[in-house]
Each structure stands twice: as structure tokens, then as C-alpha cells.
Coordinates of C-alpha atoms in Angstrom, one line a residue:
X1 CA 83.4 11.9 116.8
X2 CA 79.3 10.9 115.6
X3 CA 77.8 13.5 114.0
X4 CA 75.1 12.8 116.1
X5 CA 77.1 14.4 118.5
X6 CA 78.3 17.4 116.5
X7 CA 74.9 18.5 115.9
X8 CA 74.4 18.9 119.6
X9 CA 75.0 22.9 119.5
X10 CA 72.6 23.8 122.5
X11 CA 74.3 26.5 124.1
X12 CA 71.7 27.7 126.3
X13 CA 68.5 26.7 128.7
X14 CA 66.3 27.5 126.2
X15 CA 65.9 23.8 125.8
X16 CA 65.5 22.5 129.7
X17 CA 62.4 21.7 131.5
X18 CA 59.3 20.3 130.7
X19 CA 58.3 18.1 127.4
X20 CA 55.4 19.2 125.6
X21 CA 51.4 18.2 126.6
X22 CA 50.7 16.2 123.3
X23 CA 47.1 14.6 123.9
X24 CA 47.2 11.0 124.4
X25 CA 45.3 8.8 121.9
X26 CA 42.1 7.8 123.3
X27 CA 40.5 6.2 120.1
X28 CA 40.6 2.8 122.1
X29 CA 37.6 4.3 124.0
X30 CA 35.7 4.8 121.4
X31 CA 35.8 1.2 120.1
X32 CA 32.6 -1.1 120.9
X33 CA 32.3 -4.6 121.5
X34 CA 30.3 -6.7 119.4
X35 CA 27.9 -8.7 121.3
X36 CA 27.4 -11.5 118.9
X37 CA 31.0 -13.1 119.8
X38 CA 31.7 -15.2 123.0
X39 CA 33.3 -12.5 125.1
X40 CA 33.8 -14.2 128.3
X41 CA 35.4 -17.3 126.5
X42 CA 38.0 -15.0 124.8
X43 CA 38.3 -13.2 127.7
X44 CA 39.4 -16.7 129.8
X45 CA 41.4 -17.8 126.9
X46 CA 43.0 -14.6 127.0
X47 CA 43.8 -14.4 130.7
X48 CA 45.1 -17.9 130.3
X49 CA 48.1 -17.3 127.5
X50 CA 49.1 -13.9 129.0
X51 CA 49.3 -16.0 132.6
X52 CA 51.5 -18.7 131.1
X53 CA 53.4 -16.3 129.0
X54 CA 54.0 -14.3 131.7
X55 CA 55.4 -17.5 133.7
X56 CA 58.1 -18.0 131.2
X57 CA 59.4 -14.6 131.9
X58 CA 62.8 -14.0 133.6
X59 CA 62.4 -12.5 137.1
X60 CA 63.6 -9.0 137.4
X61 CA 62.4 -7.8 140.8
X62 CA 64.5 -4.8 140.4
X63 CA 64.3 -3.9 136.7
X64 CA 66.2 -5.2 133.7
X65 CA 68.1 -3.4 131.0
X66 CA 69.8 -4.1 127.1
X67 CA 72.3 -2.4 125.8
X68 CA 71.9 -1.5 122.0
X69 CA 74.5 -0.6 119.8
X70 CA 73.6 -1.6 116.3
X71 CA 70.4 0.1 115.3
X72 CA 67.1 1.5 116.6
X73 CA 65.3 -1.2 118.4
X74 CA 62.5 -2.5 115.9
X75 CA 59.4 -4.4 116.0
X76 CA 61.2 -7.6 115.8
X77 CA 62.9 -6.0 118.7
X78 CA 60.2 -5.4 120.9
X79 CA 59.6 -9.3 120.7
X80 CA 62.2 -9.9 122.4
X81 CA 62.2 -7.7 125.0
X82 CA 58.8 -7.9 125.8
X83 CA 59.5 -11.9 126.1
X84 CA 62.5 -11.0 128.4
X85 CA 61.1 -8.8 130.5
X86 CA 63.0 -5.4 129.6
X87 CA 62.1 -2.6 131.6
X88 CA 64.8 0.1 129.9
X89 CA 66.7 0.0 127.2
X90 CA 70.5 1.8 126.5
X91 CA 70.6 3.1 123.2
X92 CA 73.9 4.4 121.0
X93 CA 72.0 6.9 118.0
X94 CA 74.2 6.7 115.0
X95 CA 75.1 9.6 113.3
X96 CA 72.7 8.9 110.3
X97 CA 69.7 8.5 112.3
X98 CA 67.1 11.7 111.4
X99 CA 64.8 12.6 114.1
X100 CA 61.7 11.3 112.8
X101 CA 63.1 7.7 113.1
X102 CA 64.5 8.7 116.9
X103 CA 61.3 10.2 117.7
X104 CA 59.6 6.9 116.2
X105 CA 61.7 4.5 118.1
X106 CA 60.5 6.7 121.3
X107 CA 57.3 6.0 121.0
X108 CA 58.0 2.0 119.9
X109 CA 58.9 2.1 123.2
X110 CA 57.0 3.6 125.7
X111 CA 53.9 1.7 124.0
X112 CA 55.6 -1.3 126.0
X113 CA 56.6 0.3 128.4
X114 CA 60.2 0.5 128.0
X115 CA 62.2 3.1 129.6
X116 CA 65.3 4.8 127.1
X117 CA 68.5 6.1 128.1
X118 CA 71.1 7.5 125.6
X119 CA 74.0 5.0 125.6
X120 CA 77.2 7.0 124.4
X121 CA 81.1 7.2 124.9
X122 CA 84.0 7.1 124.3
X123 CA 87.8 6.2 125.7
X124 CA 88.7 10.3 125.7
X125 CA 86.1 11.2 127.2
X126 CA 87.9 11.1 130.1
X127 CA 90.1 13.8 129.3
X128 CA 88.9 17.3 130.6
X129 CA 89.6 18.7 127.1
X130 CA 86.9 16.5 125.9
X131 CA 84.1 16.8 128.1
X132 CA 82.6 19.3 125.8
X133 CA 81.9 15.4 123.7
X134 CA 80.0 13.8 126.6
X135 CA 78.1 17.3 127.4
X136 CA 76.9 17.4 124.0
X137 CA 74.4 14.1 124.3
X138 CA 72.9 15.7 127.4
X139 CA 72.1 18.8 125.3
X140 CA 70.6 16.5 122.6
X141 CA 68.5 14.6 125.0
X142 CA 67.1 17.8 126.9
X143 CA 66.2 18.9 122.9
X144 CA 64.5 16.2 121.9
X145 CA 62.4 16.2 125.6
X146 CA 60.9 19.3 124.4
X147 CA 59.5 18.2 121.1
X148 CA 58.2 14.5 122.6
X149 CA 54.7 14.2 124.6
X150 CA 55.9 13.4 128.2
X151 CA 54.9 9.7 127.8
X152 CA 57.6 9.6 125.0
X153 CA 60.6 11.0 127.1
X154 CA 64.5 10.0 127.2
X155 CA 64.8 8.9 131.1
X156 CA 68.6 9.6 130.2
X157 CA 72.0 8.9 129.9
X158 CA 74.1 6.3 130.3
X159 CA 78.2 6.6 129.8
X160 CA 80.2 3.8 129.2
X161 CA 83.8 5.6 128.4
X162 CA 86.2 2.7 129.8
X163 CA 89.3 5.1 130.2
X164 CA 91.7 2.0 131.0
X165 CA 91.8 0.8 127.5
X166 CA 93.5 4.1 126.5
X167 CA 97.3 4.1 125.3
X168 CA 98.2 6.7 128.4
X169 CA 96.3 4.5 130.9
X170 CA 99.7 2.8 131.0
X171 CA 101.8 5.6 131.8
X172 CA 99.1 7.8 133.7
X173 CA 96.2 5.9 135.2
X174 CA 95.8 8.4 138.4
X175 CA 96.0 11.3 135.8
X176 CA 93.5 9.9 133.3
X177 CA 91.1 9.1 136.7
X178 CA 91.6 12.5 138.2
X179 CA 90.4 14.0 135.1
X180 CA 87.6 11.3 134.6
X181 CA 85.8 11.6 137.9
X182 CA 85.9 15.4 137.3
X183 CA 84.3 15.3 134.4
X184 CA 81.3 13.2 135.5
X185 CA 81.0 15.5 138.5
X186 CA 80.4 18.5 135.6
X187 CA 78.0 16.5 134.0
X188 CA 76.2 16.1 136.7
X189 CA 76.2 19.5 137.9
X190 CA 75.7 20.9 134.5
X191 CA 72.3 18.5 134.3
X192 CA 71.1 19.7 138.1
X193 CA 71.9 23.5 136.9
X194 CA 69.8 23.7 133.5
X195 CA 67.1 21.7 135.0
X196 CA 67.2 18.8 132.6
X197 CA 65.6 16.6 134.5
X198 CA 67.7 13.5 133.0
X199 CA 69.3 10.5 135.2
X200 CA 73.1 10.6 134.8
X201 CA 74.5 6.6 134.9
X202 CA 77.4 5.7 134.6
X203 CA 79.4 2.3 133.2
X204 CA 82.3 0.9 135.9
X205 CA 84.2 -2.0 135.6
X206 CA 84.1 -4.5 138.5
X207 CA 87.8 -4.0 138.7
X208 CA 88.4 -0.2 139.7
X209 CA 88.5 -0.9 143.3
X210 CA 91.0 -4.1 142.9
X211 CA 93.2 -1.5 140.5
X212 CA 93.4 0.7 144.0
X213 CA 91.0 3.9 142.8
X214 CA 88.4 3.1 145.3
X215 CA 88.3 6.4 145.6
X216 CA 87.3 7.7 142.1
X217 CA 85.6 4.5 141.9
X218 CA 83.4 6.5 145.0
X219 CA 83.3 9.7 143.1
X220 CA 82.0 7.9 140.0
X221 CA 79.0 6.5 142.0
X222 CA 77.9 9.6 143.9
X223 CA 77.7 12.1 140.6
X224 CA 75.8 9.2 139.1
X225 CA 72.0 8.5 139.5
X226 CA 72.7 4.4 138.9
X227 CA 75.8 2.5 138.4
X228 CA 76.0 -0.5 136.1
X229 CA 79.1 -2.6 136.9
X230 CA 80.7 -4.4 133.7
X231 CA 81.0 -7.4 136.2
X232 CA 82.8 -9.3 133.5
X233 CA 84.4 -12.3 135.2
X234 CA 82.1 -15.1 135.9
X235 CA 84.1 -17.3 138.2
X236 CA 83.7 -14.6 141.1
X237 CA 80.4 -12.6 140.1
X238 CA 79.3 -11.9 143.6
X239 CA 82.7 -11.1 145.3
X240 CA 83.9 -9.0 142.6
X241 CA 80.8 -6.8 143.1
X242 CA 80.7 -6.5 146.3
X243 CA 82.5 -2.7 147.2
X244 CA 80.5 -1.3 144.3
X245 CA 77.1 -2.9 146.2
X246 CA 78.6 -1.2 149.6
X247 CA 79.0 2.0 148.1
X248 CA 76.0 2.6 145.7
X249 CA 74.1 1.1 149.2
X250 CA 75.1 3.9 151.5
X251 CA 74.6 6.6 148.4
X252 CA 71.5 5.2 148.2
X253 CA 71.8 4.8 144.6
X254 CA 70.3 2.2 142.2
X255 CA 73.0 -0.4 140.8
X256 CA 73.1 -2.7 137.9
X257 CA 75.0 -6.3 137.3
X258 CA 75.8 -6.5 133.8
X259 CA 76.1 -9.5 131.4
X260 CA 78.3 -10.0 128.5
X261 CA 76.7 -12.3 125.4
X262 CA 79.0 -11.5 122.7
X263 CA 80.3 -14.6 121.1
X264 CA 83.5 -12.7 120.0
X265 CA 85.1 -13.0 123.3
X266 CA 85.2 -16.2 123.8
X267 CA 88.6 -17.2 122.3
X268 CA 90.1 -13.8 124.0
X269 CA 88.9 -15.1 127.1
X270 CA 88.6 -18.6 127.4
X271 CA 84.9 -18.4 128.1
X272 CA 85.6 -16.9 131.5
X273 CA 83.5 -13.3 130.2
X274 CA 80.8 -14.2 128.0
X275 CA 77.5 -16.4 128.5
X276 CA 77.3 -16.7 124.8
X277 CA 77.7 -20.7 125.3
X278 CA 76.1 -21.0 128.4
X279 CA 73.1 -19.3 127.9
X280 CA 70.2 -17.3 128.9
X281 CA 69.3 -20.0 131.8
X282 CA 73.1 -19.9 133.5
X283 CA 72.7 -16.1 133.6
X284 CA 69.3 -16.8 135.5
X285 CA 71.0 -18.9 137.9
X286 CA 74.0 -16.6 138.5
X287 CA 71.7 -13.6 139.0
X288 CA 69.6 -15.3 141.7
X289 CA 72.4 -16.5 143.5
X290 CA 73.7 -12.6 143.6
X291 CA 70.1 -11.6 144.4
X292 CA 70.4 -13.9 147.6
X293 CA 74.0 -12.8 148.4
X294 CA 72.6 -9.2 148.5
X295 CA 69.3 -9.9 149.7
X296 CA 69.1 -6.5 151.5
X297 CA 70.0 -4.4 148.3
X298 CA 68.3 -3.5 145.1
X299 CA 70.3 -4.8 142.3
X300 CA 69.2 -4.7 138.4
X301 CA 70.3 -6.3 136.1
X302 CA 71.1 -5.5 132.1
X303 CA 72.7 -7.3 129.0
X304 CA 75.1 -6.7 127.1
X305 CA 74.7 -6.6 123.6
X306 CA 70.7 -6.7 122.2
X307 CA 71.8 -8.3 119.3
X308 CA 72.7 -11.5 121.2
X309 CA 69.5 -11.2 123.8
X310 CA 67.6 -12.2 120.9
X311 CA 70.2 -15.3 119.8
X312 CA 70.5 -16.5 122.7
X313 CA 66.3 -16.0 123.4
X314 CA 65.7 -18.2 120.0
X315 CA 68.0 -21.0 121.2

């Protein structure tokens, strides 16, 4: 367990509700133009590059995300999601990070206008015993809310726990999902009681329903805010999707397509997971043709590691 997360001793609502009114900086308006310099041509110029910049953007009609797992997105980082049209951003906070570099990284990002969730979990989270571990990162993020201007704010959380990688999972699976789907539910009730005023998402793979736990797989979506499937098999992208799409449609909740990029894969799986070879432009393809197979739903779409966004955006 992070000590990230073992620092998370909120006990009470002394921490929920509103951030704090910090003044925005309005030194910009202060600033005068020189009227010896060609204005209108710069201006034009200007217009021109942002335009054609702009053009080489990937199309995200319905919001894009990144996972990040390594280290506090940077400047170099903001590059590259700026260039690929990152609206939010997942983010794992390592145990060693103070909060003068979180708070930093907050504000890094809502200059561009990124949204940040929390990315945390872990295998035994699902066990009831443990859901002391996942409540502990919403108690973090409703602290650090209150010491942020508004503009700065975590949107939330985003759990990616992946109980069917556990040793049990083998022996128990209907256990192991009893107790996982029960344990978002808390979350979620815990974050609507004390007034956090954080989006709860949660990480499914596209195979619950095919495993036969449509059911939890229905629980999971309705304590959640969004959904992002791990929709990890790129010979049947759209079909795999497909119940998930039903049911996060009639919750009315927001869901999420996810690409893998990690190179590491690729001799587990035979290239069947991973775009790491085929590149930023396949994953274009694939995610218009889901956008036309689900035309009359609103589906986002995230990748999956940072790290790689940015190979693959040099290539």
C-alpha cells in the first residue's frame, strides 16, 4: 500500500464542499500592445498556424483521456496532449510526491484546460476488508479541493482494480464480484453522503459480461459516474463493447473505449491487444468506425499508457 494512501487520515466532513475563492490572475489585462509592430499581420499569421494546427488534431467529439502512471505530467507533457487533443487526464500520485508538486501539476493543467482524475487501485481492493484502501483517495481528493482555487480542482476518481487477476479469482469469482460491486456502491454513497462533489469512474474489462456477471457488470456502471471499458481485443472492438454501450446508455452514463499502447504486450499477445505497432492513425480509424456503429451514443475515448501517447505521437 502507497504511502500516498496511508496519509489519507480524513475521518470526518470537515474536508467536503467547496474549494477555496483564490483570485484569478488578471495581469494579462494589464498588458498593452505596442503600436509600432504590424498587429493585424501577426494577428492573420497567427490565426493561420493555430487553424492548421488545429486540423492535425485527432477528433474527439466526446472527450479524450490518458492514463498516467509514471510521473506527474510535465511541460514536455502538456505537448503532447495539447497536440492530441486531451481533454482529462488519469493520474496515479506516487507515494513520494509532496503537495507542492501535486498542487503544481493542478494548475499545469487546468492552464490547458485539462480535466484530472485520481487514477488508483489495486487487485484487493475488491475485498470488503479493504475498501478502507480505495476510500482513502477520495478523502485525499476532497482535502486537496479545499486548499486549490476552484479552477484548479480534481474532477475525481478513476478505479482500475481488475479483481480477475487475483489468485482467488480462480476458486471464487462470484465471491470476489459480490464483494467488488459492494464496495463501489459504498464509495459511491460515501462520496454523495459527505458532499464531495467528485465523479466516481470506474475501469471494466470488455469481458465481464462474456464471463457471465452481467449483473455486477450492471451494478458497476450505475454506482459509477463514467465507465471506461479496457476494450482490449482488437479483432472485435465494436461487438465486444456493445452490452457495456446498452447499459451505460439506459443509465445515462458517460462511457469510455480504451486503448492499449504498451509495447510490452506484444509477444504475450500476438499483437491482438496493443497498437504499439500499428499506431496512432489505426486507433483513428478503429475509433471512427465505433463512433458510426454507435452513432446514437456518446462514447470517449482514452489511452492507455501517457508514456507511449507521446512515442507513438513522435513517430
Amino acid at each position: 500500500m502507497s504511502a500516498f494512501l496511508v496519509a489519507c487520515q480524513v475521518e470526518n466532513d470537515q474536508f467536503a464542499g467547496d474549494t477555496l475563492s483564490i483570485p484569478e490572475d488578471t495581469s494579462f489585462n494589464e498588458q498593452v500592445a505596442k503600436t509600432d509592430e504590424p498587429s493585424e499581420v501577426l494577428t492573420d499569421n497567427s490565426s493561420t498556424e493555430d487553424d492548421m494546427n488545429d486540423a492535425l488534431k485527432p477528433d474527439h467529439p466526446f472527450g479524450a483521456g490518458v492514463f498516467s502512471w509514471d510521473h506527474l505530467a510535465d511541460e514536455e507533457d502538456v505537448e503532447c496532449l495539447v497536440k492530441n487533443n486531451i481533454t482529462e487526464i488519469y493520474q496515479y500520485i506516487k507515494p513520494e510526491y509532496s503537495d507542492e508538486e501535486i498542487v503544481s501539476f493542478l494548475e499545469r493543467m487546468s492552464d490547458k484546460g485539462i480535466d484530472v482524475y485520481i487514477l488508483d487501485g489495486e487487485p484487493t481492493w475488491s475485498y470488503k476488508e479493504n475498501l478502507r484502501y480505495a476510500e482513502a483517495v477520495i478523502d485525499r481528493i476532497a482535502y486537496i479541493n479545499n486548499y486549490v482555487s476552484r479552477r484548479d480542482r480534481i474532477i475525481g476518481v478513476v478505479y482500475d482494480i481488475e479483481p480477475y487477476v487475483l489468485d482467488k479469482w480462480h476458486s471464487s469469482p462470484q465471491l470476489i464480484m459480490d464483494e467488488y460491486a459492494e464496495n463501489m456502491k459504498a464509495l459511491k454513497d460515501k462520496i454523495e453522503r459527505r458532499s464531495y462533489n467528485i465523479e466516481m469512474c470506474v475501469c471494466v474489462p470488455y469481458s465481464f459480461d462474456l464471463m457471465g456477471y452481467e449483473e455486477h457488470l450492471y451494478s458497476l456502471i450505475d454506482s459509477a459516474d463514467q465507465v471506461l471499458v479496457l476494450n482490449y481485443n482488437k479483432a472485435n472492438e465494436i461487438e465486444d463493447i456493445r452490452t457495456e454501450m446498452q447499459m451505460a446508455g439506459d443509465l445515462g452514463k458517460r462511457i469510455i473505449t480504451v486503448y492499449e499502447l504498451q509495447p510490452g504486450l506484444l509477444s504475450q499477445t500476438n499483437n491482438s491487444v496493443t497498437y504499439y505497432k500499428d499506431g496512432l492513425g489505426a486507433i483513428k480509424i478503429s475509433y471512427e468506425n465505433m463512433l458510426n456503429a454507435y452513432e446514437e451514443r456518446k462514447l470517449g475515448i482514452a489511452y492507455h499508457t501517457l508514456e507511449y501517447l507521446k512515442v507513438l505521437s513522435s513517430k
